[in-house]
PDB file of C-alpha atoms in Angstrom:
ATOM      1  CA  UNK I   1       0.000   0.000   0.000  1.00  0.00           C
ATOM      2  CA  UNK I   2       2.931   2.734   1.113  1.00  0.00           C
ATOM      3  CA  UNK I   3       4.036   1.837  -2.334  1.00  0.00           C
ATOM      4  CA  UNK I   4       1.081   2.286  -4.282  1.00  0.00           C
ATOM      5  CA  UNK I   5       0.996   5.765  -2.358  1.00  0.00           C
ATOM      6  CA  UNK I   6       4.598   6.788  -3.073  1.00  0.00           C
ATOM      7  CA  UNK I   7       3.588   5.706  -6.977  1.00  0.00           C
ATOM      8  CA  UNK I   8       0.425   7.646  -7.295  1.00  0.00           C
ATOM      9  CA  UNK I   9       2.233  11.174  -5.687  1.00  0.00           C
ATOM     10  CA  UNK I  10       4.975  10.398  -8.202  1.00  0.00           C
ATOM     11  CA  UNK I  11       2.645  10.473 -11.101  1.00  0.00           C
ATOM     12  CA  UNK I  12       0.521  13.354 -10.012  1.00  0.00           C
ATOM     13  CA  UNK I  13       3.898  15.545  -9.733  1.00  0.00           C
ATOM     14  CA  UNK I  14       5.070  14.323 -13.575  1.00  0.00           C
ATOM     15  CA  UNK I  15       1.276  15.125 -14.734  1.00  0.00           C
ATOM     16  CA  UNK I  16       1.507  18.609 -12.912  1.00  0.00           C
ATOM     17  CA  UNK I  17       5.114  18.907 -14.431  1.00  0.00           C
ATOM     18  CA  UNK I  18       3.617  17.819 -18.058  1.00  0.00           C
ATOM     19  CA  UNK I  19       0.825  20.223 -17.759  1.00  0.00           C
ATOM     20  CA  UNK I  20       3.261  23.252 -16.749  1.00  0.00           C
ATOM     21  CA  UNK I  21       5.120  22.169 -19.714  1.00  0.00           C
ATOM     22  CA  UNK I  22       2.575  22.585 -22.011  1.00  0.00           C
ATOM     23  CA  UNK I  23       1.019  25.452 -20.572  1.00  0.00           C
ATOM     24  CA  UNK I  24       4.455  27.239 -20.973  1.00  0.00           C
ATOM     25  CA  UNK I  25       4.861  26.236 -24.628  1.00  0.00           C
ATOM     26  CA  UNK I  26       1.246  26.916 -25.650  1.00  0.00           C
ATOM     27  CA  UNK I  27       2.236  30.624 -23.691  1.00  0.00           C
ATOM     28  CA  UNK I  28       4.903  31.021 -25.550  1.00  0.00           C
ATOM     29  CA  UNK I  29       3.542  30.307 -29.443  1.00  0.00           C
ATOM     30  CA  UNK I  30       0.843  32.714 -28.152  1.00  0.00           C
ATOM     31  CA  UNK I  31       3.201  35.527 -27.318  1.00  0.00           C
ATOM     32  CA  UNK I  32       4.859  35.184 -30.446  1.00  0.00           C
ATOM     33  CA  UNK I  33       1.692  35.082 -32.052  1.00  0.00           C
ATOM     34  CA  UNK I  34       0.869  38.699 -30.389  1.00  0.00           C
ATOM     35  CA  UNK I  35       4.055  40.065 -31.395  1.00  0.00           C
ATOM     36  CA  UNK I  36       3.306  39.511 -35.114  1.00  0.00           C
ATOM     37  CA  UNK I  37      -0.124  40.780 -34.582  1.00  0.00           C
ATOM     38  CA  UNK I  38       1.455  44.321 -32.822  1.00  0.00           C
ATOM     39  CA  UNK I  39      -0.607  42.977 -29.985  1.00  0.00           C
ATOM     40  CA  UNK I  40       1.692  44.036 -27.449  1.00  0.00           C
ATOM     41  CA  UNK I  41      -0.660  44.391 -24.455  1.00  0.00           C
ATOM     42  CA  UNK I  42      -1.059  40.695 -24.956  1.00  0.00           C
ATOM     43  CA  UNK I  43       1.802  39.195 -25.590  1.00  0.00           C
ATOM     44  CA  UNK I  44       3.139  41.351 -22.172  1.00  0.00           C
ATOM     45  CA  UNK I  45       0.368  39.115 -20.484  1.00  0.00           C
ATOM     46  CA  UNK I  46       1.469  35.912 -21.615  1.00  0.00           C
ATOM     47  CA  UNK I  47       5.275  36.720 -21.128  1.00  0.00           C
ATOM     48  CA  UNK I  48       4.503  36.925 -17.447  1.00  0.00           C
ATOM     49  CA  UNK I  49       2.348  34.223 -17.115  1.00  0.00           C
ATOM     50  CA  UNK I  50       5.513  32.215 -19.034  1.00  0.00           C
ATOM     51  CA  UNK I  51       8.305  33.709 -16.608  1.00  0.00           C
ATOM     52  CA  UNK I  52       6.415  32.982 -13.125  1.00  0.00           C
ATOM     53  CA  UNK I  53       5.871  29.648 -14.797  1.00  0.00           C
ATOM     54  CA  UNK I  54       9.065  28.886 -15.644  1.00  0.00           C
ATOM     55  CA  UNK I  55      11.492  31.424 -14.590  1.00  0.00           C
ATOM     56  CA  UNK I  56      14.437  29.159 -15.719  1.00  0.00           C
ATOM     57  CA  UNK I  57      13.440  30.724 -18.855  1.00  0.00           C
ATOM     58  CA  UNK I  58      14.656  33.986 -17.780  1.00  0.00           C
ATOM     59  CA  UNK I  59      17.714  34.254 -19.674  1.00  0.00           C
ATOM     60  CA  UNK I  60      16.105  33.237 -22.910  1.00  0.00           C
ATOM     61  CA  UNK I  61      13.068  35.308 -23.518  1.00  0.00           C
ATOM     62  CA  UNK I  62      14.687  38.378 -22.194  1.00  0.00           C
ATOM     63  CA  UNK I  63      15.453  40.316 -25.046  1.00  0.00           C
ATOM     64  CA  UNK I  64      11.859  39.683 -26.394  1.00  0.00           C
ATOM     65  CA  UNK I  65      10.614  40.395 -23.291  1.00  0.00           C
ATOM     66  CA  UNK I  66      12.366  43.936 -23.387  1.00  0.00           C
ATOM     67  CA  UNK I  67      11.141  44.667 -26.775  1.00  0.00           C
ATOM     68  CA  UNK I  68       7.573  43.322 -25.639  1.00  0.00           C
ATOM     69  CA  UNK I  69       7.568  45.791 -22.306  1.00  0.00           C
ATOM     70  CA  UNK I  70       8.854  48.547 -24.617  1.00  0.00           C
ATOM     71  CA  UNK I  71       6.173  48.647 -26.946  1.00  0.00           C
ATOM     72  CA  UNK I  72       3.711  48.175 -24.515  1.00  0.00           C
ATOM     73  CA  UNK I  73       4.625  50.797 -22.346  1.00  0.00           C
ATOM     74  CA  UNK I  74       4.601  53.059 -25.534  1.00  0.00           C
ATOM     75  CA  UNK I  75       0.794  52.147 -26.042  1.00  0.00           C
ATOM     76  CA  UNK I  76       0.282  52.755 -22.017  1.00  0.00           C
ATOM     77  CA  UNK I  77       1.657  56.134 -22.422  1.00  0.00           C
ATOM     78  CA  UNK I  78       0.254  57.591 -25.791  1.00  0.00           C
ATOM     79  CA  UNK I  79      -3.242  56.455 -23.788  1.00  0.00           C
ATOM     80  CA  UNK I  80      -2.087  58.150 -20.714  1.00  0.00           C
ATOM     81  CA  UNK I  81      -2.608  55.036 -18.818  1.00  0.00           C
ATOM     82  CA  UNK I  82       0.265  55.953 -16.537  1.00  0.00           C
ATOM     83  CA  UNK I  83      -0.435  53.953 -13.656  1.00  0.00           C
ATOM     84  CA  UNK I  84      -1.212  50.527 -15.413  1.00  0.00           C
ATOM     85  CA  UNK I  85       2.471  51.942 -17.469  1.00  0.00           C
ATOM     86  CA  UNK I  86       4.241  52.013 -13.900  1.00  0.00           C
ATOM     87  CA  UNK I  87       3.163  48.512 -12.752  1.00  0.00           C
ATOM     88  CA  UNK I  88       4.045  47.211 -15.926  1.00  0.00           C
ATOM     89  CA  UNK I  89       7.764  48.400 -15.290  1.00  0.00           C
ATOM     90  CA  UNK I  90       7.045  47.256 -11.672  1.00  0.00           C
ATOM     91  CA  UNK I  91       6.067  43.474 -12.441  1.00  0.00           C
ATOM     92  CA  UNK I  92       9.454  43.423 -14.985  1.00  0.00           C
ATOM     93  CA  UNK I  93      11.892  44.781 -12.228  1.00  0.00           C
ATOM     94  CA  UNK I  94      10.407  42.117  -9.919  1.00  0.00           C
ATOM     95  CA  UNK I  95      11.712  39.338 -12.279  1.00  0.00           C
ATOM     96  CA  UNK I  96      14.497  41.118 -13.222  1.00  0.00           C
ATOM     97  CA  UNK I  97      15.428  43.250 -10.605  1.00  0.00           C
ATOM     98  CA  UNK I  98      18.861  43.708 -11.921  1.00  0.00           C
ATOM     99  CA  UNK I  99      18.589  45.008 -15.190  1.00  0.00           C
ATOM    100  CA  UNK I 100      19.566  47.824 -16.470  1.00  0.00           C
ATOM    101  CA  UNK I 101      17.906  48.478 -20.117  1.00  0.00           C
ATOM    102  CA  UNK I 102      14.566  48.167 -17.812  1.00  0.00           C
ATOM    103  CA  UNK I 103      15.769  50.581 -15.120  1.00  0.00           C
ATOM    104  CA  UNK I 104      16.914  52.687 -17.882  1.00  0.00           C
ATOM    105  CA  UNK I 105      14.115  53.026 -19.912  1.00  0.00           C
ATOM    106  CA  UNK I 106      12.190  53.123 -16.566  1.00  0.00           C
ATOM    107  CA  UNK I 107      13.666  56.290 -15.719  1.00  0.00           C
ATOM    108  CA  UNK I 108      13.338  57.685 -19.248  1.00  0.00           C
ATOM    109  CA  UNK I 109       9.210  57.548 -18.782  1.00  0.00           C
ATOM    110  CA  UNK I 110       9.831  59.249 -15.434  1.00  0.00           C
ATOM    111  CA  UNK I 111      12.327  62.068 -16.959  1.00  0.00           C
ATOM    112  CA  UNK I 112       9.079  62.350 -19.688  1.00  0.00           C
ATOM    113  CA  UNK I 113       6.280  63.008 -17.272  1.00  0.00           C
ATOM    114  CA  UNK I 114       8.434  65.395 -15.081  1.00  0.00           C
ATOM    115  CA  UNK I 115       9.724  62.895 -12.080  1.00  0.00           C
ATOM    116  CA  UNK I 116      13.086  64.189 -12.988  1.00  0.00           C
ATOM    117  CA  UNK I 117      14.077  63.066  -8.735  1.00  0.00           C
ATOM    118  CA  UNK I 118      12.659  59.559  -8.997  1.00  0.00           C
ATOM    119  CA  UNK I 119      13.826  59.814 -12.883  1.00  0.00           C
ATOM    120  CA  UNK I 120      17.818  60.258 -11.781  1.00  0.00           C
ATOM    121  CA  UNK I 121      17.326  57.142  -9.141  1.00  0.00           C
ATOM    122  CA  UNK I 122      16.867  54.771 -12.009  1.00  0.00           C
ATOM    123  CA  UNK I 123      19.408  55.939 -14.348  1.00  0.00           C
ATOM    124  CA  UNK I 124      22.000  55.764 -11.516  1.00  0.00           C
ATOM    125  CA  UNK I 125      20.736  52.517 -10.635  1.00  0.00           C
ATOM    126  CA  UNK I 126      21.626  51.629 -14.259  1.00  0.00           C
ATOM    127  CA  UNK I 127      25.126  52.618 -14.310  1.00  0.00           C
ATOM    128  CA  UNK I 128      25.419  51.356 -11.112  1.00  0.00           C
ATOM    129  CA  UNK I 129      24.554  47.745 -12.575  1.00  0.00           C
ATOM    130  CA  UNK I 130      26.546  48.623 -16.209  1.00  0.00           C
ATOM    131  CA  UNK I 131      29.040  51.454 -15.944  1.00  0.00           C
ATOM    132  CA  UNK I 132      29.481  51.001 -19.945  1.00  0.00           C
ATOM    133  CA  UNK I 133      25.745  51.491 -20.527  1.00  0.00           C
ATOM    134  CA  UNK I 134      26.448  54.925 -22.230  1.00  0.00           C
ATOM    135  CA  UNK I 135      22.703  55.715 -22.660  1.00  0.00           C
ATOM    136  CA  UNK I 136      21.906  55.263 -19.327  1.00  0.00           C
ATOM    137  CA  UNK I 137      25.369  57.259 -17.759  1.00  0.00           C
ATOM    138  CA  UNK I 138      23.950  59.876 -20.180  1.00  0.00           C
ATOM    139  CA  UNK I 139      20.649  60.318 -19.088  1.00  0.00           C
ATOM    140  CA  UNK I 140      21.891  60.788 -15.619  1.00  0.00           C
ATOM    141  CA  UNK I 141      23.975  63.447 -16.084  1.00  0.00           C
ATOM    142  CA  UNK I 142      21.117  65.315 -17.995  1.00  0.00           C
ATOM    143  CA  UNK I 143      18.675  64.916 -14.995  1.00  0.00           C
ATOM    144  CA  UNK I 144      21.349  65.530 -12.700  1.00  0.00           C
ATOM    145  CA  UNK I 145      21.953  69.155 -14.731  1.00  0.00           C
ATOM    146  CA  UNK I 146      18.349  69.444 -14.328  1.00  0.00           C
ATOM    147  CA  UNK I 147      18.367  69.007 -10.160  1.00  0.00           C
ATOM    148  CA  UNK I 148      21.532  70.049  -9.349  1.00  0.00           C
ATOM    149  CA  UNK I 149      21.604  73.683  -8.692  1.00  0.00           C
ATOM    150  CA  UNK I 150      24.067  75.818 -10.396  1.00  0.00           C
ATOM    151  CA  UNK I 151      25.397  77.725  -7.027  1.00  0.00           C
ATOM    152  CA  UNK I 152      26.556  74.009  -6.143  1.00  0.00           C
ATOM    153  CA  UNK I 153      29.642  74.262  -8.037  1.00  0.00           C
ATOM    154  CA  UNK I 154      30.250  77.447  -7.013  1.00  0.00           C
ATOM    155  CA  UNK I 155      30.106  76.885  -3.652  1.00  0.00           C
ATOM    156  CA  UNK I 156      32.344  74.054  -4.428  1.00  0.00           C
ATOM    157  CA  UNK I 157      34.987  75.915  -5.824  1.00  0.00           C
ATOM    158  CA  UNK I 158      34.974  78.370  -3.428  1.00  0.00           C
ATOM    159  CA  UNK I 159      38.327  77.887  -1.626  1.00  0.00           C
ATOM    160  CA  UNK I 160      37.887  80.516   1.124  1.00  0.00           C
ATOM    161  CA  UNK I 161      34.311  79.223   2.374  1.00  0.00           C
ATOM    162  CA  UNK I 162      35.445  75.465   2.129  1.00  0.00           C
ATOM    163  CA  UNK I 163      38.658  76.264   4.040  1.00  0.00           C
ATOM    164  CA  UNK I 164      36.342  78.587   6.566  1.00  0.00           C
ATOM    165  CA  UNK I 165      33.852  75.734   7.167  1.00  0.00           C
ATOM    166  CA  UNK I 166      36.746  73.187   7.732  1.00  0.00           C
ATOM    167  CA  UNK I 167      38.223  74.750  10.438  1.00  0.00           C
ATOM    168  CA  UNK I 168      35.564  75.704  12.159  1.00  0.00           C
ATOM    169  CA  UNK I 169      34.540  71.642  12.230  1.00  0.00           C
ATOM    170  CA  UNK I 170      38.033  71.397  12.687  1.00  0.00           C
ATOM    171  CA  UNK I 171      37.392  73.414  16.193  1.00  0.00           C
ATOM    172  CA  UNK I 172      34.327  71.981  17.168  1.00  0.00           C
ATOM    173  CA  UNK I 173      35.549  68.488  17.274  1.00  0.00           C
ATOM    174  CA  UNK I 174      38.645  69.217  18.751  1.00  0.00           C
ATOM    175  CA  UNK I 175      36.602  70.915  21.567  1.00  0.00           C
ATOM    176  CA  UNK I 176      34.866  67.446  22.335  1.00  0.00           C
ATOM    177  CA  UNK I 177      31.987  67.481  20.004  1.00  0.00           C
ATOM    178  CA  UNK I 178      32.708  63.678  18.620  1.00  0.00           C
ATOM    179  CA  UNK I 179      29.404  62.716  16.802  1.00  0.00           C
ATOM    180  CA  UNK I 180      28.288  64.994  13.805  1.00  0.00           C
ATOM    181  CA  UNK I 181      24.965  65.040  12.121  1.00  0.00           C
ATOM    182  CA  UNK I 182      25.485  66.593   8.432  1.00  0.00           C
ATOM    183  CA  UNK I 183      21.300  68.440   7.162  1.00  0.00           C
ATOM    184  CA  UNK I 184      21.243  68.442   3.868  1.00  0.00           C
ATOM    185  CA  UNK I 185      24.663  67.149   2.919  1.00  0.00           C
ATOM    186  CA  UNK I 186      24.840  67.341  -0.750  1.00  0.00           C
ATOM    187  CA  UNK I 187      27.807  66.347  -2.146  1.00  0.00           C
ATOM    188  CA  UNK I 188      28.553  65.309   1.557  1.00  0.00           C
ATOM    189  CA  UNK I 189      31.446  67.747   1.701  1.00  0.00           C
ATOM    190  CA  UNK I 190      31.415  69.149   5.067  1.00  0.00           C
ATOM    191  CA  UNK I 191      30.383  65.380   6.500  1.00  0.00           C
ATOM    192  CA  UNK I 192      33.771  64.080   5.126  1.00  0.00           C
ATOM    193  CA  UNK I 193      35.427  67.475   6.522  1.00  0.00           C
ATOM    194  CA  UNK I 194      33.756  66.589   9.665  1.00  0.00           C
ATOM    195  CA  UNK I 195      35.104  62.641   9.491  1.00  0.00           C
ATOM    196  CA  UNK I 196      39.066  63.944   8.429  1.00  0.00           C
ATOM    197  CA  UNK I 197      38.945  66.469  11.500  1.00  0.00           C
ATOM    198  CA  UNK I 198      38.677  63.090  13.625  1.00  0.00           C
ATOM    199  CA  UNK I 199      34.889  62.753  14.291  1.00  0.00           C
ATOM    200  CA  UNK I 200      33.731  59.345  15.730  1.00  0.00           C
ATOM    201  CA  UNK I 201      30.178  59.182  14.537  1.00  0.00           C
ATOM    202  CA  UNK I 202      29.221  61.068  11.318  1.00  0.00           C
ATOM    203  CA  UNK I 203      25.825  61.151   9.835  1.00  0.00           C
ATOM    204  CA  UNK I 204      24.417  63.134   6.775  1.00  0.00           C
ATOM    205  CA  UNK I 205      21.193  63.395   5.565  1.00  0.00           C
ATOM    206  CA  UNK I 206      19.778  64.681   2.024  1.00  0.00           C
ATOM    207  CA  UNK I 207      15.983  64.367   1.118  1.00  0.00           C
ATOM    208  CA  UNK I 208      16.819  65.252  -3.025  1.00  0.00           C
ATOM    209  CA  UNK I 209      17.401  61.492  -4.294  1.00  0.00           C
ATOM    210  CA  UNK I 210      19.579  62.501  -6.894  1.00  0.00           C
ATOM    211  CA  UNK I 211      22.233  64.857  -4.838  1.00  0.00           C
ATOM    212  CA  UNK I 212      22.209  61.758  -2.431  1.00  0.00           C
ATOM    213  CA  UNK I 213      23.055  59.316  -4.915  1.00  0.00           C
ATOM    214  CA  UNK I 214      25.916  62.034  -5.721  1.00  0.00           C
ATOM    215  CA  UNK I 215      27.246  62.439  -2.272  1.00  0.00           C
ATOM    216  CA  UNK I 216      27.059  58.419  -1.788  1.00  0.00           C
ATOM    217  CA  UNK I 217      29.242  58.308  -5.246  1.00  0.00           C
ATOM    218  CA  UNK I 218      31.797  61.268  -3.709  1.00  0.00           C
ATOM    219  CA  UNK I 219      32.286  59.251  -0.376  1.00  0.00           C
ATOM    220  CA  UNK I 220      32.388  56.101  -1.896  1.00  0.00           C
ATOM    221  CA  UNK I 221      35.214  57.587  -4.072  1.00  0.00           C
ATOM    222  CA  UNK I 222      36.672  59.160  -0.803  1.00  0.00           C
ATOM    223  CA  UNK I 223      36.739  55.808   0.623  1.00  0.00           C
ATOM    224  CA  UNK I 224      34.733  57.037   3.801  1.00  0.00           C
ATOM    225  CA  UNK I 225      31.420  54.851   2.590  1.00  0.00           C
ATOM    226  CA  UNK I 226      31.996  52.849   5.984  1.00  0.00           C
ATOM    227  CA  UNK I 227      32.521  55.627   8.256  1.00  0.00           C
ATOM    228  CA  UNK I 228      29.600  57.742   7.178  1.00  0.00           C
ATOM    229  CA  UNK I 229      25.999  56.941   6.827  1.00  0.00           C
ATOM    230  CA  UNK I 230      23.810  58.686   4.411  1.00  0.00           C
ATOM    231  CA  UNK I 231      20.446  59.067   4.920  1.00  0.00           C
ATOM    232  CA  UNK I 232      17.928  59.702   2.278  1.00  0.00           C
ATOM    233  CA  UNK I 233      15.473  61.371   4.344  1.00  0.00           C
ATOM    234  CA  UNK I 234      14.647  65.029   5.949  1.00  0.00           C
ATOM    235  CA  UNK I 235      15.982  66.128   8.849  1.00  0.00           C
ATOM    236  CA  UNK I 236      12.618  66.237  10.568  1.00  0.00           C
ATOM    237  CA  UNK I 237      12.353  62.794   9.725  1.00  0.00           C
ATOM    238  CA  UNK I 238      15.503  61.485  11.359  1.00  0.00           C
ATOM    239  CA  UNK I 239      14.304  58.712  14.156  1.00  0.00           C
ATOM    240  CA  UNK I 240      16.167  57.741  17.428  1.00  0.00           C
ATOM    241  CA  UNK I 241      17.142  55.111  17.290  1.00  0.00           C
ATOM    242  CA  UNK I 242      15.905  54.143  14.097  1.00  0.00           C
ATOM    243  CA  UNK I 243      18.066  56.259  12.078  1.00  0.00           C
ATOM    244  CA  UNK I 244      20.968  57.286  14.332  1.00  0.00           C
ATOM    245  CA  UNK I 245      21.895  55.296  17.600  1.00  0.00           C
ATOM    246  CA  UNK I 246      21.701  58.908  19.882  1.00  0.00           C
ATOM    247  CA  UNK I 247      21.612  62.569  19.788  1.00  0.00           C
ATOM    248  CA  UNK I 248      24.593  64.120  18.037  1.00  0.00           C
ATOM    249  CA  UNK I 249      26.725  66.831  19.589  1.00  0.00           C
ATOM    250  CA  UNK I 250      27.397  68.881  16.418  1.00  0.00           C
ATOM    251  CA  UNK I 251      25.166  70.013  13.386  1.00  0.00           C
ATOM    252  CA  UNK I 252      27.106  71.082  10.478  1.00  0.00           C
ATOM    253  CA  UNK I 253      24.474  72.299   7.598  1.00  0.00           C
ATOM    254  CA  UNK I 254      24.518  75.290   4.500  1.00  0.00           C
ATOM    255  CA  UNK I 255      21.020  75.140   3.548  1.00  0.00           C
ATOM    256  CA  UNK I 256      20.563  78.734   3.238  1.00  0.00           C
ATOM    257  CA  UNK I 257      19.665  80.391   0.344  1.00  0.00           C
ATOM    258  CA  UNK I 258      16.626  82.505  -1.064  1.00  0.00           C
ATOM    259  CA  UNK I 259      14.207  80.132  -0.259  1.00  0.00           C
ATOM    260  CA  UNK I 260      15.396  80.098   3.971  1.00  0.00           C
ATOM    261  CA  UNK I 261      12.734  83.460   3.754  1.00  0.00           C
ATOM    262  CA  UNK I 262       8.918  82.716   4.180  1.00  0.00           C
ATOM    263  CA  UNK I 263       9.411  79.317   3.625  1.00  0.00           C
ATOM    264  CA  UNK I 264       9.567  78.468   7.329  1.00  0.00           C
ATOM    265  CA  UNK I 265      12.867  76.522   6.729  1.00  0.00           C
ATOM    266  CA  UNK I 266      14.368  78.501   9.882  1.00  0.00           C
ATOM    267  CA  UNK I 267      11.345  76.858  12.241  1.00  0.00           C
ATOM    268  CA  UNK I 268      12.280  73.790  10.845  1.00  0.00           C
ATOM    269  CA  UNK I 269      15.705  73.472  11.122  1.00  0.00           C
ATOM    270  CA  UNK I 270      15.568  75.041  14.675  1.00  0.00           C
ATOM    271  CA  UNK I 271      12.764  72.210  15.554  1.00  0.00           C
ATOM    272  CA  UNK I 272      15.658  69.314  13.566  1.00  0.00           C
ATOM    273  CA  UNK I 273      18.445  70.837  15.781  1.00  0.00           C
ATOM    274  CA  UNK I 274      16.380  70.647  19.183  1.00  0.00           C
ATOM    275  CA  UNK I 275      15.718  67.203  18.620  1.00  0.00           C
ATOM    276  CA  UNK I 276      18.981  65.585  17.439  1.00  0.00           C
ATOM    277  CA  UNK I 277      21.352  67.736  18.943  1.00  0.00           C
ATOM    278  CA  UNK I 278      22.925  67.033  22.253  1.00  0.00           C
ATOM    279  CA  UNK I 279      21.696  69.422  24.993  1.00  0.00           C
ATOM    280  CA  UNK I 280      24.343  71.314  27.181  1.00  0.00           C
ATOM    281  CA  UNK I 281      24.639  70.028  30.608  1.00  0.00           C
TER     282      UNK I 281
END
């Protein structure tokens, strides 16, 4: 009896296996079928059905499966169906989470609607994954010339204030103040200022995804990406200790600009200092 058991599983599992089979192929011809049609929304449809069926086929439909997610997303768009467009890119970056032609072209339909923050985050993620991928290193420099103000690289070149601002971290961490909490970091200059000047702890935090996939790029290059965290949040969203461990003793920020008047930016970063900051004894 145990045997006739063991014998009957065995033969349900190569039917089920025999059915997926066929299901898969018949998927397949269908897709193809679509695809000579120009009926892109469908052949999408039976692609994924095929890849959570099989996703040992991964490799091999992938290049059709681009060129079917392409075309379909180009329908989505021209009918301004931007939300079914999004979990269309959504569902392919589930199966292939590392690919960069999808993040790329991703990003391209996010550049298009005006997403240029969200836009940037793909293309970098593309580069990240190719560094030869020329179309995708291009698009983020374009978005990034879109986000990244032009008083950056002035400020940047401007020996005198960088030299001012490092020694006056210089001072303050001399004078005991060993963890440092960096608002709005940027290109996370005055962070690594604050980590060379012999700071224990440093944290930085930037809310604009695009300068903080800059600044993680800059330290990474620095080799400080182990002895300072980014955080790609606002200041008024920092959590102890969710985000940092404990109150800093320093806060090292430039955020002002035009936009510090009526904007109640002076509020806020008073309220951000008062909660992170280490109160005197």
């Amino acid at each position: 009896m145990p045997n006739s058991n063991a014998k009957l599983h065995s033969n349900h599992r190569v039917g089920r296996e025999a059915s997926r089979r066929e299901l898969v192929s018949r998927s397949l011809q269908s897709a193809q079928h679509c695809l000579e049609n120009q009926d892109f929304g469908t052949a999408y449809a039976h692609y994924l059905l095929v890849l959570n069926l099989a996703p040992e086929l991964k490799t091999t439909v992938k290049e059709t499966f681009q060129f079917t997610l392409f075309k379909w997303a180009e329908e989505l768009d021209s009918l301004a169906r931007i939300q079914d467009l999004f979990n269309c890119y959504e569902q392919a970056l589930e199966l292939y989470p590392n690919d960069e032609v999808i993040c790329n072209s991703m990003g391209e339909h996010l550049f298009r609607m005006g997403f240029r923050d969200e836009a940037a985050g793909y293309f970098h993620k593309a580069v990240k994954l190719n560094p030869d991928f020329a179309d995708a290193r291009e698009n983020f420099y374009r978005v990034a010339n879109w986000l990244v103000e032009r008083w950056h690289f002035i400020m940047l070149n401007d020996a005198k204030r960088n030299l001012t601002y490092l020694q006056a971290i210089e001072n303050a961490v001399h004078s005991g103040s060993k963890s440092v909490l960096d608002i709005g970091t940027g290109t996370g200059i005055l962070s690594m200022f604050a980590k060379k000047a012999g700071a224990s702890f440093v944290y930085a935090c930037e809310l604009s995804k695009t300068m903080y996939e800059l600044a993680h790029d800059v330290v990474v290059a620095n080799n400080m990406e182990r002895e300072i965290k980014l955080l790609h949040l606002k200041s008024l969203d920092i959590e102890i200790p969710k985000d940092i461990p404990e109150r800093v003793s320093l806060v090292v920020t430039e955020t002002v600009d035009a936009g510090l008047f009526g904007e109640g930016i002076v509020e806020s970063l008073i309220h951000a200092w008062e909660h992170l900051l280490l109160q005197p004894k």
